[in-house]
mmCIF file of C-alpha atoms in Angstrom:
data_model
loop_
_atom_site.group_PDB
_atom_site.id
_atom_site.type_symbol
_atom_site.label_atom_id
_atom_site.label_comp_id
_atom_site.label_asym_id
_atom_site.label_seq_id
_atom_site.Cartn_x
_atom_site.Cartn_y
_atom_site.Cartn_z
ATOM 1 C CA MET T 11 -0.021 0.005 -0.016
ATOM 2 C CA THR T 12 1.357 3.487 -0.952
ATOM 3 C CA ASP T 13 1.348 5.985 1.969
ATOM 4 C CA LEU T 14 -0.173 9.290 1.694
ATOM 5 C CA LEU T 15 2.537 12.129 1.745
ATOM 6 C CA SER T 16 2.428 14.698 4.537
ATOM 7 C CA GLU T 17 0.694 17.962 3.839
ATOM 8 C CA ILE T 18 3.931 19.907 3.344
ATOM 9 C CA ASP T 19 5.325 17.216 1.087
ATOM 10 C CA ARG T 20 2.148 17.340 -1.070
ATOM 11 C CA ARG T 21 2.623 21.076 -1.351
ATOM 12 C CA ILE T 22 6.268 20.696 -2.464
ATOM 13 C CA VAL T 23 5.070 18.214 -5.093
ATOM 14 C CA GLY T 24 2.471 20.763 -6.145
ATOM 15 C CA ALA T 25 5.332 23.308 -6.609
ATOM 16 C CA LEU T 26 7.392 20.949 -8.663
ATOM 17 C CA GLN T 27 4.323 20.277 -10.921
ATOM 18 C CA LEU T 28 4.174 23.937 -11.590
ATOM 19 C CA ASP T 29 7.926 24.397 -12.157
ATOM 20 C CA GLY T 30 10.080 21.266 -11.841
ATOM 21 C CA ARG T 31 13.274 23.267 -12.048
ATOM 22 C CA ALA T 32 12.278 25.805 -9.396
ATOM 23 C CA PRO T 33 15.029 26.363 -6.908
ATOM 24 C CA TRP T 34 14.195 25.354 -3.324
ATOM 25 C CA SER T 35 14.492 28.970 -2.356
ATOM 26 C CA ALA T 36 11.717 29.897 -4.761
ATOM 27 C CA VAL T 37 9.646 26.978 -3.512
ATOM 28 C CA ALA T 38 10.035 28.010 0.059
ATOM 29 C CA LYS T 39 9.204 31.579 -0.707
ATOM 30 C CA ALA T 40 5.984 30.577 -2.602
ATOM 31 C CA LEU T 41 4.828 28.190 0.113
ATOM 32 C CA GLY T 42 5.671 30.469 3.089
ATOM 33 C CA GLU T 43 7.775 27.749 4.680
ATOM 34 C CA PRO T 44 11.390 27.800 5.987
ATOM 35 C CA LEU T 45 13.946 27.189 3.314
ATOM 36 C CA ARG T 46 15.799 24.608 5.395
ATOM 37 C CA THR T 47 12.564 22.515 5.774
ATOM 38 C CA VAL T 48 11.635 22.783 2.137
ATOM 39 C CA ALA T 49 15.112 21.940 0.841
ATOM 40 C CA ARG T 50 15.404 18.964 3.143
ATOM 41 C CA ARG T 51 12.040 17.547 2.427
ATOM 42 C CA GLY T 52 12.326 18.279 -1.313
ATOM 43 C CA ARG T 53 15.665 16.510 -1.594
ATOM 44 C CA ASP T 54 14.362 13.514 0.369
ATOM 45 C CA LEU T 55 11.414 13.245 -2.068
ATOM 46 C CA LEU T 56 13.814 13.273 -5.105
ATOM 47 C CA GLU T 57 16.464 10.962 -3.540
ATOM 48 C CA THR T 58 13.956 8.363 -2.416
ATOM 49 C CA GLY T 59 12.329 8.345 -5.950
ATOM 50 C CA THR T 60 9.008 9.447 -4.499
ATOM 51 C CA VAL T 61 9.026 12.224 -6.959
ATOM 52 C CA ARG T 62 11.073 12.287 -10.291
ATOM 53 C CA VAL T 63 11.589 15.413 -12.200
ATOM 54 C CA VAL T 64 12.315 14.577 -15.846
ATOM 55 C CA GLY T 65 12.480 16.040 -19.306
ATOM 56 C CA LEU T 66 10.242 14.605 -21.957
ATOM 57 C CA ALA T 67 11.269 15.370 -25.491
ATOM 58 C CA ASN T 68 8.707 16.085 -28.247
ATOM 59 C CA LEU T 69 9.109 13.271 -30.634
ATOM 60 C CA GLY T 70 6.188 14.216 -32.954
ATOM 61 C CA PRO T 71 3.018 12.297 -33.754
ATOM 62 C CA THR T 72 1.655 9.804 -31.256
ATOM 63 C CA CYS T 73 -0.799 6.878 -31.314
ATOM 64 C CA VAL T 74 -3.036 5.300 -28.771
ATOM 65 C CA ILE T 75 -3.200 1.496 -28.894
ATOM 66 C CA GLU T 76 -5.785 -0.576 -27.015
ATOM 67 C CA ILE T 77 -4.947 -4.295 -26.667
ATOM 68 C CA THR T 78 -7.505 -6.710 -25.438
ATOM 69 C CA CYS T 79 -5.943 -9.651 -23.875
ATOM 70 C CA ALA T 80 -6.570 -12.777 -21.737
ATOM 71 C CA PRO T 81 -6.219 -11.668 -18.028
ATOM 72 C CA ASN T 82 -3.535 -14.252 -17.280
ATOM 73 C CA ARG T 83 -1.283 -13.001 -20.116
ATOM 74 C CA ILE T 84 -1.508 -9.316 -19.542
ATOM 75 C CA GLU T 85 1.402 -8.848 -17.161
ATOM 76 C CA ALA T 86 3.848 -10.507 -19.511
ATOM 77 C CA LEU T 87 2.764 -8.356 -22.441
ATOM 78 C CA ALA T 88 2.836 -5.229 -20.266
ATOM 79 C CA ARG T 89 6.325 -5.753 -19.016
ATOM 80 C CA GLU T 90 7.645 -6.441 -22.522
ATOM 81 C CA LEU T 91 5.927 -3.309 -24.150
ATOM 82 C CA ALA T 92 6.997 -1.100 -21.186
ATOM 83 C CA GLU T 93 10.643 -1.773 -22.139
ATOM 84 C CA HIS T 94 10.131 -0.267 -25.598
ATOM 85 C CA PRO T 95 11.669 3.448 -25.719
ATOM 86 C CA GLY T 96 8.743 4.524 -27.896
ATOM 87 C CA VAL T 97 6.155 3.877 -25.240
ATOM 88 C CA VAL T 98 4.851 6.957 -23.503
ATOM 89 C CA TYR T 99 2.343 5.489 -21.108
ATOM 90 C CA LEU T 100 1.168 1.961 -20.517
ATOM 91 C CA LEU T 101 -1.974 1.235 -18.290
ATOM 92 C CA VAL T 102 -3.798 -2.040 -17.402
ATOM 93 C CA LEU T 103 -7.617 -1.584 -17.634
ATOM 94 C CA ALA T 104 -10.087 -3.713 -15.786
ATOM 95 C CA ASN T 105 -13.081 -3.570 -18.160
ATOM 96 C CA PRO T 106 -12.416 -5.347 -20.390
ATOM 97 C CA SER T 107 -8.929 -6.835 -19.528
ATOM 98 C CA SER T 108 -6.817 -4.688 -21.870
ATOM 99 C CA LEU T 109 -3.877 -2.459 -22.155
ATOM 100 C CA LEU T 110 -3.920 1.184 -23.086
ATOM 101 C CA VAL T 111 -0.750 2.300 -24.572
ATOM 102 C CA GLU T 112 0.440 5.603 -26.108
ATOM 103 C CA VAL T 113 3.394 5.496 -28.449
ATOM 104 C CA HIS T 114 5.675 7.786 -30.377
ATOM 105 C CA GLU T 115 5.218 6.829 -34.056
ATOM 106 C CA LYS T 116 8.771 8.049 -34.776
ATOM 107 C CA SER T 117 10.341 5.347 -32.519
ATOM 108 C CA PHE T 118 7.611 2.655 -32.612
ATOM 109 C CA ASP T 119 7.163 0.791 -35.825
ATOM 110 C CA LEU T 120 3.358 0.851 -35.635
ATOM 111 C CA ALA T 121 2.665 -1.505 -38.615
ATOM 112 C CA THR T 122 5.111 -4.131 -37.576
ATOM 113 C CA MET T 123 4.186 -3.965 -33.875
ATOM 114 C CA THR T 124 0.398 -4.088 -34.347
ATOM 115 C CA LEU T 125 0.377 -6.659 -37.277
ATOM 116 C CA HIS T 126 3.206 -8.975 -36.277
ATOM 117 C CA VAL T 127 4.916 -8.448 -32.854
ATOM 118 C CA ILE T 128 1.937 -7.839 -30.482
ATOM 119 C CA PRO T 129 -0.358 -10.464 -32.088
ATOM 120 C CA SER T 130 2.387 -13.052 -31.654
ATOM 121 C CA PHE T 131 1.902 -12.838 -27.862
ATOM 122 C CA GLU T 132 -0.198 -15.586 -26.390
ATOM 123 C CA GLY T 133 -3.617 -14.253 -25.221
ATOM 124 C CA VAL T 134 -3.919 -11.291 -27.427
ATOM 125 C CA GLN T 135 -7.532 -11.023 -28.753
ATOM 126 C CA GLU T 136 -7.914 -7.693 -30.397
ATOM 127 C CA ILE T 137 -5.789 -4.586 -31.266
ATOM 128 C CA SER T 138 -7.078 -1.115 -31.977
ATOM 129 C CA ALA T 139 -4.756 1.737 -32.909
ATOM 130 C CA THR T 140 -5.739 5.343 -33.522
ATOM 131 C CA PRO T 141 -3.558 8.528 -34.017
ATOM 132 C CA VAL T 142 -3.778 11.398 -31.574
ATOM 133 C CA LEU T 143 -5.249 14.491 -33.287
ATOM 134 C CA ARG T 144 -4.890 16.967 -30.440
ATOM 135 C CA TYR T 145 -3.870 17.182 -26.807
ATOM 136 C CA PHE T 146 -6.166 19.214 -24.362
ATOM 137 C CA LYS T 147 -4.174 18.289 -21.352
ATOM 138 C CA THR T 148 -1.188 16.098 -20.493
ATOM 139 C CA ASN T 149 0.415 14.881 -17.312
ATOM 140 C CA ALA T 150 2.689 17.902 -17.409
ATOM 141 C CA GLN T 151 -0.359 20.138 -16.887
ATOM 142 C CA TRP T 152 -2.032 18.076 -14.118
ATOM 143 C CA ARG T 153 -2.707 20.492 -11.213
ATOM 144 C CA PRO T 154 -4.797 18.485 -8.703
ATOM 145 C CA GLY T 155 -5.303 21.446 -6.239
ATOM 146 C CA LEU T 156 -2.304 20.869 -4.028
ATOM 147 C CA LEU T 157 -1.567 24.546 -3.804
ATOM 148 C CA VAL T 158 -3.903 27.547 -3.152
ATOM 149 C CA GLU T 159 -4.060 30.167 -5.840
ATOM 150 C CA GLN T 160 -1.622 32.651 -4.336
ATOM 151 C CA GLU T 161 1.019 29.978 -4.040
ATOM 152 C CA SER T 162 0.498 28.947 -7.610
ATOM 153 C CA LYS T 163 0.859 32.435 -8.791
ATOM 154 C CA ARG T 164 4.137 32.867 -7.053
ATOM 155 C CA LEU T 165 5.488 29.764 -8.806
ATOM 156 C CA ALA T 166 4.382 30.336 -12.434
ATOM 157 C CA GLY T 167 6.938 28.350 -14.413
ATOM 158 C CA PRO T 168 7.868 28.838 -18.142
ATOM 159 C CA GLN T 169 4.896 29.239 -20.305
ATOM 160 C CA ALA T 170 4.804 26.117 -22.483
ATOM 161 C CA PRO T 171 2.831 25.826 -25.859
ATOM 162 C CA GLU T 172 0.029 23.380 -26.398
ATOM 163 C CA GLU T 173 1.569 20.069 -27.091
ATOM 164 C CA SER T 174 1.825 19.396 -30.794
ATOM 165 C CA THR T 175 1.135 16.219 -32.770
ATOM 166 C CA ALA T 176 3.050 17.640 -35.730
ATOM 167 C CA GLU T 177 6.383 16.345 -36.829
ATOM 168 C CA SER T 178 9.112 17.203 -34.358
ATOM 169 C CA GLU T 179 12.017 19.420 -35.271
ATOM 170 C CA GLN T 180 15.564 18.311 -35.895
ATOM 171 C CA LEU T 181 17.731 19.470 -32.963
ATOM 172 C CA GLY T 182 21.436 20.504 -33.394
ATOM 173 C CA ALA T 183 24.099 18.747 -31.261
ATOM 174 C CA PRO T 184 24.077 21.172 -28.350
ATOM 175 C CA ASP T 185 20.276 21.278 -28.056
ATOM 176 C CA GLN T 186 20.050 17.568 -28.283
ATOM 177 C CA ALA T 187 22.680 17.157 -25.680
ATOM 178 C CA ILE T 188 20.654 19.437 -23.258
ATOM 179 C CA VAL T 189 17.453 17.397 -23.938
ATOM 180 C CA ASP T 190 19.350 14.093 -23.390
ATOM 181 C CA ALA T 191 20.488 15.426 -20.042
ATOM 182 C CA LEU T 192 17.063 16.599 -18.926
ATOM 183 C CA GLU T 193 15.584 13.172 -19.766
ATOM 184 C CA VAL T 194 17.855 11.711 -17.166
ATOM 185 C CA ASP T 195 17.481 14.599 -14.593
ATOM 186 C CA GLY T 196 14.983 17.386 -15.156
ATOM 187 C CA ARG T 197 16.660 19.497 -12.431
ATOM 188 C CA ALA T 198 20.176 19.231 -13.843
ATOM 189 C CA SER T 199 21.866 22.545 -13.266
ATOM 190 C CA VAL T 200 22.640 24.922 -16.015
ATOM 191 C CA ALA T 201 26.399 24.251 -15.441
ATOM 192 C CA GLU T 202 25.753 20.556 -15.888
ATOM 193 C CA LEU T 203 23.754 21.263 -19.026
ATOM 194 C CA ALA T 204 26.425 23.567 -20.365
ATOM 195 C CA ALA T 205 29.163 20.932 -19.729
ATOM 196 C CA ARG T 206 27.183 18.193 -21.540
ATOM 197 C CA ALA T 207 26.414 20.506 -24.546
ATOM 198 C CA GLY T 208 29.982 22.014 -24.694
ATOM 199 C CA ILE T 209 28.750 25.543 -24.507
ATOM 200 C CA THR T 210 28.869 28.473 -22.005
ATOM 201 C CA GLU T 211 26.399 28.698 -19.106
ATOM 202 C CA PRO T 212 24.581 31.816 -20.453
ATOM 203 C CA THR T 213 24.181 30.032 -23.857
ATOM 204 C CA ALA T 214 22.913 26.951 -22.152
ATOM 205 C CA ARG T 215 20.400 28.954 -20.123
ATOM 206 C CA ARG T 216 19.182 30.708 -23.304
ATOM 207 C CA ARG T 217 18.915 27.437 -25.262
ATOM 208 C CA LEU T 218 16.989 25.783 -22.305
ATOM 209 C CA ASN T 219 14.450 28.552 -22.291
ATOM 210 C CA GLU T 220 14.048 28.402 -26.081
ATOM 211 C CA LEU T 221 13.612 24.532 -26.069
ATOM 212 C CA GLN T 222 10.875 24.872 -23.382
ATOM 213 C CA SER T 223 9.116 27.757 -25.017
ATOM 214 C CA ARG T 224 8.676 26.086 -28.336
ATOM 215 C CA GLY T 225 7.684 22.695 -26.820
ATOM 216 C CA ALA T 226 10.792 20.811 -27.834
ATOM 217 C CA VAL T 227 11.047 19.422 -24.304
ATOM 218 C CA ALA T 228 8.658 19.539 -21.275
ATOM 219 C CA ILE T 229 9.779 19.208 -17.599
ATOM 220 C CA ARG T 230 7.492 16.911 -15.658
ATOM 221 C CA ALA T 231 7.196 15.938 -11.999
ATOM 222 C CA LEU T 232 6.313 12.264 -11.812
ATOM 223 C CA VAL T 233 4.709 10.937 -8.687
ATOM 224 C CA ASP T 234 2.270 8.109 -7.825
ATOM 225 C CA PRO T 235 -1.165 9.820 -7.557
ATOM 226 C CA ARG T 236 -2.003 7.596 -4.545
ATOM 227 C CA CYS T 237 0.673 9.468 -2.617
ATOM 228 C CA LEU T 238 -1.292 12.706 -3.045
ATOM 229 C CA GLY T 239 -4.624 11.314 -1.998
ATOM 230 C CA PHE T 240 -5.960 10.180 -5.438
ATOM 231 C CA PRO T 241 -5.985 6.312 -5.214
ATOM 232 C CA VAL T 242 -8.812 5.759 -7.838
ATOM 233 C CA GLU T 243 -7.721 5.926 -11.444
ATOM 234 C CA ALA T 244 -9.921 5.447 -14.440
ATOM 235 C CA CYS T 245 -9.697 5.778 -18.128
ATOM 236 C CA LEU T 246 -12.532 7.249 -20.163
ATOM 237 C CA ARG T 247 -13.342 6.703 -23.880
ATOM 238 C CA ILE T 248 -15.809 9.324 -25.048
ATOM 239 C CA ALA T 249 -17.939 9.285 -28.143
ATOM 240 C CA CYS T 250 -19.442 12.482 -29.352
ATOM 241 C CA SER T 251 -20.176 14.378 -32.608
ATOM 242 C CA PRO T 252 -16.952 15.882 -34.069
ATOM 243 C CA ILE T 253 -18.372 19.346 -33.694
ATOM 244 C CA HIS T 254 -18.612 18.988 -29.957
ATOM 245 C CA ALA T 255 -15.103 17.379 -29.531
ATOM 246 C CA ASP T 256 -13.345 20.737 -28.784
ATOM 247 C CA ASP T 257 -15.893 21.956 -26.219
ATOM 248 C CA ILE T 258 -15.933 18.651 -24.296
ATOM 249 C CA GLY T 259 -12.195 18.372 -24.385
ATOM 250 C CA ALA T 260 -11.656 21.835 -23.063
ATOM 251 C CA LYS T 261 -14.240 21.269 -20.261
ATOM 252 C CA LEU T 262 -12.710 18.036 -19.258
ATOM 253 C CA ALA T 263 -9.262 19.583 -19.140
ATOM 254 C CA ALA T 264 -10.497 22.173 -16.703
ATOM 255 C CA VAL T 265 -11.588 19.499 -14.218
ATOM 256 C CA PRO T 266 -8.759 19.164 -11.488
ATOM 257 C CA GLU T 267 -9.125 15.288 -11.349
ATOM 258 C CA VAL T 268 -8.426 14.931 -14.997
ATOM 259 C CA ARG T 269 -4.775 14.511 -15.848
ATOM 260 C CA TYR T 270 -4.873 13.771 -19.544
ATOM 261 C CA VAL T 271 -7.235 14.493 -22.389
ATOM 262 C CA ALA T 272 -6.546 13.681 -26.054
ATOM 263 C CA GLN T 273 -8.646 13.791 -29.279
ATOM 264 C CA VAL T 274 -8.060 10.679 -31.388
ATOM 265 C CA LEU T 275 -9.523 9.372 -34.591
ATOM 266 C CA GLY T 276 -12.148 6.764 -34.400
ATOM 267 C CA GLU T 277 -15.572 5.969 -32.800
ATOM 268 C CA TYR T 278 -14.504 7.269 -29.491
ATOM 269 C CA SER T 279 -13.332 10.815 -30.188
ATOM 270 C CA LEU T 280 -11.690 11.568 -26.771
ATOM 271 C CA VAL T 281 -9.492 9.680 -24.392
ATOM 272 C CA ALA T 282 -9.114 10.897 -20.718
ATOM 273 C CA HIS T 283 -7.357 9.749 -17.655
ATOM 274 C CA VAL T 284 -8.848 10.633 -14.274
ATOM 275 C CA ASN T 285 -7.537 10.433 -10.748
ATOM 276 C CA SER T 286 -10.032 10.683 -7.917
ATOM 277 C CA GLY T 287 -10.027 10.500 -4.073
ATOM 278 C CA ASP T 288 -12.609 7.879 -3.944
ATOM 279 C CA LEU T 289 -15.583 6.241 -5.953
ATOM 280 C CA PRO T 290 -18.260 8.850 -4.911
ATOM 281 C CA ARG T 291 -16.080 11.597 -6.191
ATOM 282 C CA LEU T 292 -15.351 9.757 -9.364
ATOM 283 C CA ARG T 293 -19.140 9.324 -9.819
ATOM 284 C CA ALA T 294 -19.695 13.103 -9.253
ATOM 285 C CA MET T 295 -17.064 13.889 -11.862
ATOM 286 C CA LEU T 296 -18.701 11.490 -14.395
ATOM 287 C CA THR T 297 -21.997 13.344 -14.130
ATOM 288 C CA GLY T 298 -20.634 16.812 -14.416
ATOM 289 C CA PRO T 299 -21.828 19.376 -16.894
ATOM 290 C CA TRP T 300 -19.127 18.401 -19.456
ATOM 291 C CA THR T 301 -21.324 15.228 -20.292
ATOM 292 C CA ALA T 302 -24.125 17.300 -21.833
ATOM 293 C CA ASP T 303 -23.047 16.651 -25.375
ATOM 294 C CA VAL T 304 -21.500 13.157 -24.829
ATOM 295 C CA ARG T 305 -23.056 10.521 -27.033
ATOM 296 C CA SER T 306 -21.695 7.652 -25.083
ATOM 297 C CA LEU T 307 -18.978 6.905 -22.445
ATOM 298 C CA ARG T 308 -16.980 3.843 -21.756
ATOM 299 C CA ALA T 309 -15.172 3.947 -18.446
ATOM 300 C CA SER T 310 -12.796 1.441 -17.032
ATOM 301 C CA LEU T 311 -10.721 1.396 -13.771
ATOM 302 C CA VAL T 312 -6.933 1.409 -14.153
ATOM 303 C CA THR T 313 -5.591 -1.540 -12.170
ATOM 304 C CA ARG T 314 -1.858 -1.052 -12.764
ATOM 305 C CA VAL T 315 0.523 1.420 -14.387
ATOM 306 C CA TYR T 316 3.696 0.284 -15.947
ATOM 307 C CA LYS T 317 4.795 3.539 -17.594
ATOM 308 C CA ARG T 318 4.005 7.292 -17.370
ATOM 309 C CA SER T 319 5.545 10.131 -19.431
ATOM 310 C CA GLY T 320 8.081 7.778 -20.981
ATOM 311 C CA HIS T 321 9.431 6.469 -17.747
ATOM 312 C CA SER T 322 8.842 3.118 -16.113
ATOM 313 C CA VAL T 323 6.760 3.045 -12.819
ATOM 314 C CA PRO T 324 7.469 0.540 -10.076
ATOM 315 C CA VAL T 325 4.678 -2.039 -10.136
ATOM 316 C CA ILE T 326 3.515 -2.964 -6.620
#
């Protein structure tokens, strides 16, 4: 069982969700807490792996794959797929027994994987793959109300553009070196980034700001939602008229419990991931005003998570 973090630790996590690279002094000032306390607790959260701050490169177009599989074969398939570097997230769903996987098309041979590799696994019954057309919200933008408004305003991080599904840009050697370093440690110092890229610190700082502002890399704080008081996780597949997709997607993205919303091609126009404190609160969320133009809704509990934001998650 995952323990709930203390109130001060949850607020530190909330600060890192807003700006994963914020110095502890800025976090302490925003939270109105002693610097020594914030720095000690923050370092402990990072060193124990309770929170991981990482960079996620924009690799261009993505695709969501749903794999229906015999329950006794799901774990083996999930572990195998989670090792693939092109997998962004991998969730095990309860109804029906299936895997929901997002992949980067650039590094994941979709045709070979869906026509040959995945079907070769024992127990695989059905595979459905659909491209992502637009993101309304991703894990990088999940703000589950851990901070009050004033605290959030004091920690406004770099303004990132809406995540694109267009082809990714080709990075030069220095920029690629910075992104590679951030993928390992999103809080790597500017001095470390400059050394990796072979450039001066002012140049490294400028290039980092530019990479973030144009969406070439996003800094994310990864944490088990159960640590924050959100133990119930569900995936929603939403069918609606195409004319209503933008409105429903925007309304869903504004719901604090919702951590991810994407428009995809197919019968179900939207995919959303939700974390809630308990089932009554999940029910309340599922009957909210955003459902007015929903044609049909397929909801399934998430029973296990193998990967988030391109990084493997310890499976308990």
